mmCIF file of C-alpha atoms in Angstrom:
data_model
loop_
_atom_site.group_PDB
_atom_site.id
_atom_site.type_symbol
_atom_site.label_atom_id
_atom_site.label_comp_id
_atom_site.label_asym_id
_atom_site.label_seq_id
_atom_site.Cartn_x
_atom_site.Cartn_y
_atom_site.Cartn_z
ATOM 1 C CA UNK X 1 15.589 -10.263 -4.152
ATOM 2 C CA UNK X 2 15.525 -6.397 -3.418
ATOM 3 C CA UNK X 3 16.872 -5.607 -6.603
ATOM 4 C CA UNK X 4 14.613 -8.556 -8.993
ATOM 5 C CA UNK X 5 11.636 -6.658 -7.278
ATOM 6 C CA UNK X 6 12.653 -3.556 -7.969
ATOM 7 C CA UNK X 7 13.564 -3.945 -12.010
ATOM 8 C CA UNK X 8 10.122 -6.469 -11.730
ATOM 9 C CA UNK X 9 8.309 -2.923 -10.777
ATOM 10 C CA UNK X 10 9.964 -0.550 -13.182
ATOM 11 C CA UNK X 11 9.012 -2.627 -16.223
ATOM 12 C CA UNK X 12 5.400 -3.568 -14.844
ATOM 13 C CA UNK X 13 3.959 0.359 -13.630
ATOM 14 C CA UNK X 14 4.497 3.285 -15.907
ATOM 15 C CA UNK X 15 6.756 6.243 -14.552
ATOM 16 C CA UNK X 16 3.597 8.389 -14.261
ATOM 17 C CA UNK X 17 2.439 5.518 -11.659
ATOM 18 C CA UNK X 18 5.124 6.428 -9.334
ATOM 19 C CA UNK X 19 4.859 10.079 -9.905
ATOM 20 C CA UNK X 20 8.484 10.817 -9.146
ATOM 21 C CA UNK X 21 11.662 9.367 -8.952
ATOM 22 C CA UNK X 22 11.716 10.167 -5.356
ATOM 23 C CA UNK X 23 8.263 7.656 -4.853
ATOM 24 C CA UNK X 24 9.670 5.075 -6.772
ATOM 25 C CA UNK X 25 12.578 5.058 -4.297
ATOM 26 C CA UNK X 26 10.766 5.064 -1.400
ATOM 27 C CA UNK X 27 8.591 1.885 -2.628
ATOM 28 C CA UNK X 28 11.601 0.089 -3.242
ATOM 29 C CA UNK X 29 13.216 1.137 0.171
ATOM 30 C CA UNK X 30 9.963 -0.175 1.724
ATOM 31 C CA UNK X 31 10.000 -2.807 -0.800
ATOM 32 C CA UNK X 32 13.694 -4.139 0.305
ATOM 33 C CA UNK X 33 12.371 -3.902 4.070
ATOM 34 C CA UNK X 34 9.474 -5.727 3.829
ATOM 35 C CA UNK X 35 11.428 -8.932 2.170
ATOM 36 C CA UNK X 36 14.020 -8.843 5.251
ATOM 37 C CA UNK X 37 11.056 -9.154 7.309
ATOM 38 C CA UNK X 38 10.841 -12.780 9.081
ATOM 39 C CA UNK X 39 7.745 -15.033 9.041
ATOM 40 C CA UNK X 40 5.831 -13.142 12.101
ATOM 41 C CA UNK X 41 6.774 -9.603 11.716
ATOM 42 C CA UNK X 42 4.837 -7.707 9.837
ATOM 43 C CA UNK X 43 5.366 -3.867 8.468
ATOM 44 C CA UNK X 44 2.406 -1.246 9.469
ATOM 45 C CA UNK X 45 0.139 -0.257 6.576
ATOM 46 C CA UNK X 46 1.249 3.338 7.249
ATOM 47 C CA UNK X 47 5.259 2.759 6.786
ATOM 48 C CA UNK X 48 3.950 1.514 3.269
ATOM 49 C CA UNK X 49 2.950 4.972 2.119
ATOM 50 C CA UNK X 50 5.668 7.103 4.415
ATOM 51 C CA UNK X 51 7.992 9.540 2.650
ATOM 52 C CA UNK X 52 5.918 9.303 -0.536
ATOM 53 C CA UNK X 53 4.627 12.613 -2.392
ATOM 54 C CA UNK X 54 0.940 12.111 -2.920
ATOM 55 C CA UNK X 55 0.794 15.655 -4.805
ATOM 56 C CA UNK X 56 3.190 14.219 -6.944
ATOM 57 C CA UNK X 57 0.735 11.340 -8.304
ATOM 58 C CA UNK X 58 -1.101 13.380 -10.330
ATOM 59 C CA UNK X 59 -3.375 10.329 -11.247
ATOM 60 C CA UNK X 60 -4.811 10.201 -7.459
ATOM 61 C CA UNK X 61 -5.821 13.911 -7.547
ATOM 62 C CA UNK X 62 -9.004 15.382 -8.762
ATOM 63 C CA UNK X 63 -8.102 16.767 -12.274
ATOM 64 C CA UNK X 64 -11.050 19.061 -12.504
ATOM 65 C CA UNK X 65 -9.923 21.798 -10.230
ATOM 66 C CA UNK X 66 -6.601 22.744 -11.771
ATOM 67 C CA UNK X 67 -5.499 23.042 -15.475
ATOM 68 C CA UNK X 68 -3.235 20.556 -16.592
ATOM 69 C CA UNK X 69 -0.252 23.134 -17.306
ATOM 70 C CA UNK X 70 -0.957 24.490 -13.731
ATOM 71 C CA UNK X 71 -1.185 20.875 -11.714
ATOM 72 C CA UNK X 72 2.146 20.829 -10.076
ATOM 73 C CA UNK X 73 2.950 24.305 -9.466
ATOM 74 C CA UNK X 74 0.303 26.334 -7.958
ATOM 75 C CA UNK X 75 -1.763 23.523 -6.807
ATOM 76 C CA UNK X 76 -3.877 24.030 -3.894
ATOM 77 C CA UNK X 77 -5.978 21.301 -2.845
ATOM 78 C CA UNK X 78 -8.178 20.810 0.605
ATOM 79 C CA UNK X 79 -7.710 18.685 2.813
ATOM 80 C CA UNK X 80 -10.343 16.146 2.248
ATOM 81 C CA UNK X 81 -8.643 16.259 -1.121
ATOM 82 C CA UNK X 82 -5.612 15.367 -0.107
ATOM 83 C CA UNK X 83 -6.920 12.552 2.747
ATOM 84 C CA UNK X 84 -9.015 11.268 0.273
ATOM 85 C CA UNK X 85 -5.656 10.229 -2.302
ATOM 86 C CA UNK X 86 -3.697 9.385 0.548
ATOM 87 C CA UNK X 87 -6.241 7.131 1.313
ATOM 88 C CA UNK X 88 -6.652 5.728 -2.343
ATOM 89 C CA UNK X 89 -2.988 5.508 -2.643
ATOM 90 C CA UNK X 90 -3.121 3.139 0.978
ATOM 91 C CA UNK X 91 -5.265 1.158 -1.199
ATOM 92 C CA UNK X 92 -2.780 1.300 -4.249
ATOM 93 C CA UNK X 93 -0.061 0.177 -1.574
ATOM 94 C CA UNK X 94 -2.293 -2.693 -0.044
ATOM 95 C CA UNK X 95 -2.866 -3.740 -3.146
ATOM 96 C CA UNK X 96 0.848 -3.849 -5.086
ATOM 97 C CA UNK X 97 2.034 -6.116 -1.692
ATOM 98 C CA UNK X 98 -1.318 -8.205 -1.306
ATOM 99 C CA UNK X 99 -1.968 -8.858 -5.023
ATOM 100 C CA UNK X 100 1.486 -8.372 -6.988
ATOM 101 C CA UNK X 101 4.748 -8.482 -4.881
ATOM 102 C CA UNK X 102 3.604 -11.344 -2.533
ATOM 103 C CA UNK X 103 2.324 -13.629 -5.295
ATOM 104 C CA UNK X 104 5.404 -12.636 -7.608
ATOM 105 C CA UNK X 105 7.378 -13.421 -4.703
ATOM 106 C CA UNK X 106 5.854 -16.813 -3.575
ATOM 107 C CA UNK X 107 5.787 -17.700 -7.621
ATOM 108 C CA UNK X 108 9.357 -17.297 -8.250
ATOM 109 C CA UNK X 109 11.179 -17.968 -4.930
ATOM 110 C CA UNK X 110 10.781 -20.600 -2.475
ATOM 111 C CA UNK X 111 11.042 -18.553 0.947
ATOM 112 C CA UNK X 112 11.963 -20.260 4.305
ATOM 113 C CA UNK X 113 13.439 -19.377 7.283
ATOM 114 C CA UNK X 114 16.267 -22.012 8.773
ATOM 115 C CA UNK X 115 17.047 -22.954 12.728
ATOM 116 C CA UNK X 116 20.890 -21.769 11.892
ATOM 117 C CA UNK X 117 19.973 -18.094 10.889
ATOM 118 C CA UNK X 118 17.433 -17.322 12.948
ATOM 119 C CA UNK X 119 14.900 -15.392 12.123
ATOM 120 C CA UNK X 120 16.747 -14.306 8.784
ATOM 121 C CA UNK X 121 14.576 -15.212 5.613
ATOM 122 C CA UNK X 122 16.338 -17.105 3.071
ATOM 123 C CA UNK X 123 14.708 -17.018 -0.571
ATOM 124 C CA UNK X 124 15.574 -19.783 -2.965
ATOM 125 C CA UNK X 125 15.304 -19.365 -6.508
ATOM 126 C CA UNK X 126 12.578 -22.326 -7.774
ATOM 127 C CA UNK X 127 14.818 -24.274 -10.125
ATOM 128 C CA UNK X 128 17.721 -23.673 -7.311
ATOM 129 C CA UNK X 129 15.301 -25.278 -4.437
ATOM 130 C CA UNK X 130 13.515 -28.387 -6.549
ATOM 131 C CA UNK X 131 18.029 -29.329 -6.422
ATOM 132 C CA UNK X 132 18.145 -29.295 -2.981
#
């Protein structure tokens, strides 16, 4: 499941989306957490965003204050900068799990957890589950 998501997300969001190599990572370690999660756990808003480089998504800063062949390197950007697209990149997060991965998820799996494994989550391909 960890790895359909994560090939699902490289082909869906640009690489300039993710900023870095190292953010794309940590969404898909986050990513592969959250679908090991059983029915009534839940993972905290803020684990969603942690380890990821906000100055790295160039798309959440304000363009305006640095020259484009400057962005990156001698970047200096306040601190209501910076809270402000961590904040809009909570809302990016909130809204890849509430409106993309969970749908994608509940549209191509069938996802149940069973008296014999616990609290493990078991995901069933569709075709696989209508056999059973």
């Amino acid at each position: 499941v960890g790895s359909f998501l994560e090939a699902v997300l490289r082909s869906a969001f640009p690489t300039s989306f993710w900023g870095s190599i190292h953010n794309f990572c940590q969404v898909v370690q986050t990513v592969k957490v959250f679908t090991k999660l059983g029915r009534t756990e839940q993972i905290p808003e803020k684990a969603l965003v942690d380890g990821i480089r906000v100055l790295d998504m160039t798309w959440l800063l304000p363009h305006h204050r640095v020259p484009a062949q400057h962005r990156r390197q001698s970047a200096k950007f306040s601190r209501s900068d910076h809270e402000s697209a961590t904040t809009l990149l909570r809302n990016a997060m909130r809204w890849l799990y509430c409106k993309f991965i969970i749908p994608l998820l509940r549209s191509t799996f069938y996802i149940t957890e069973t008296e014999f494994t616990g609290s493990r989550v078991l995901y069933y391909r569709r075709p696989v589950w209508i056999r059973i």
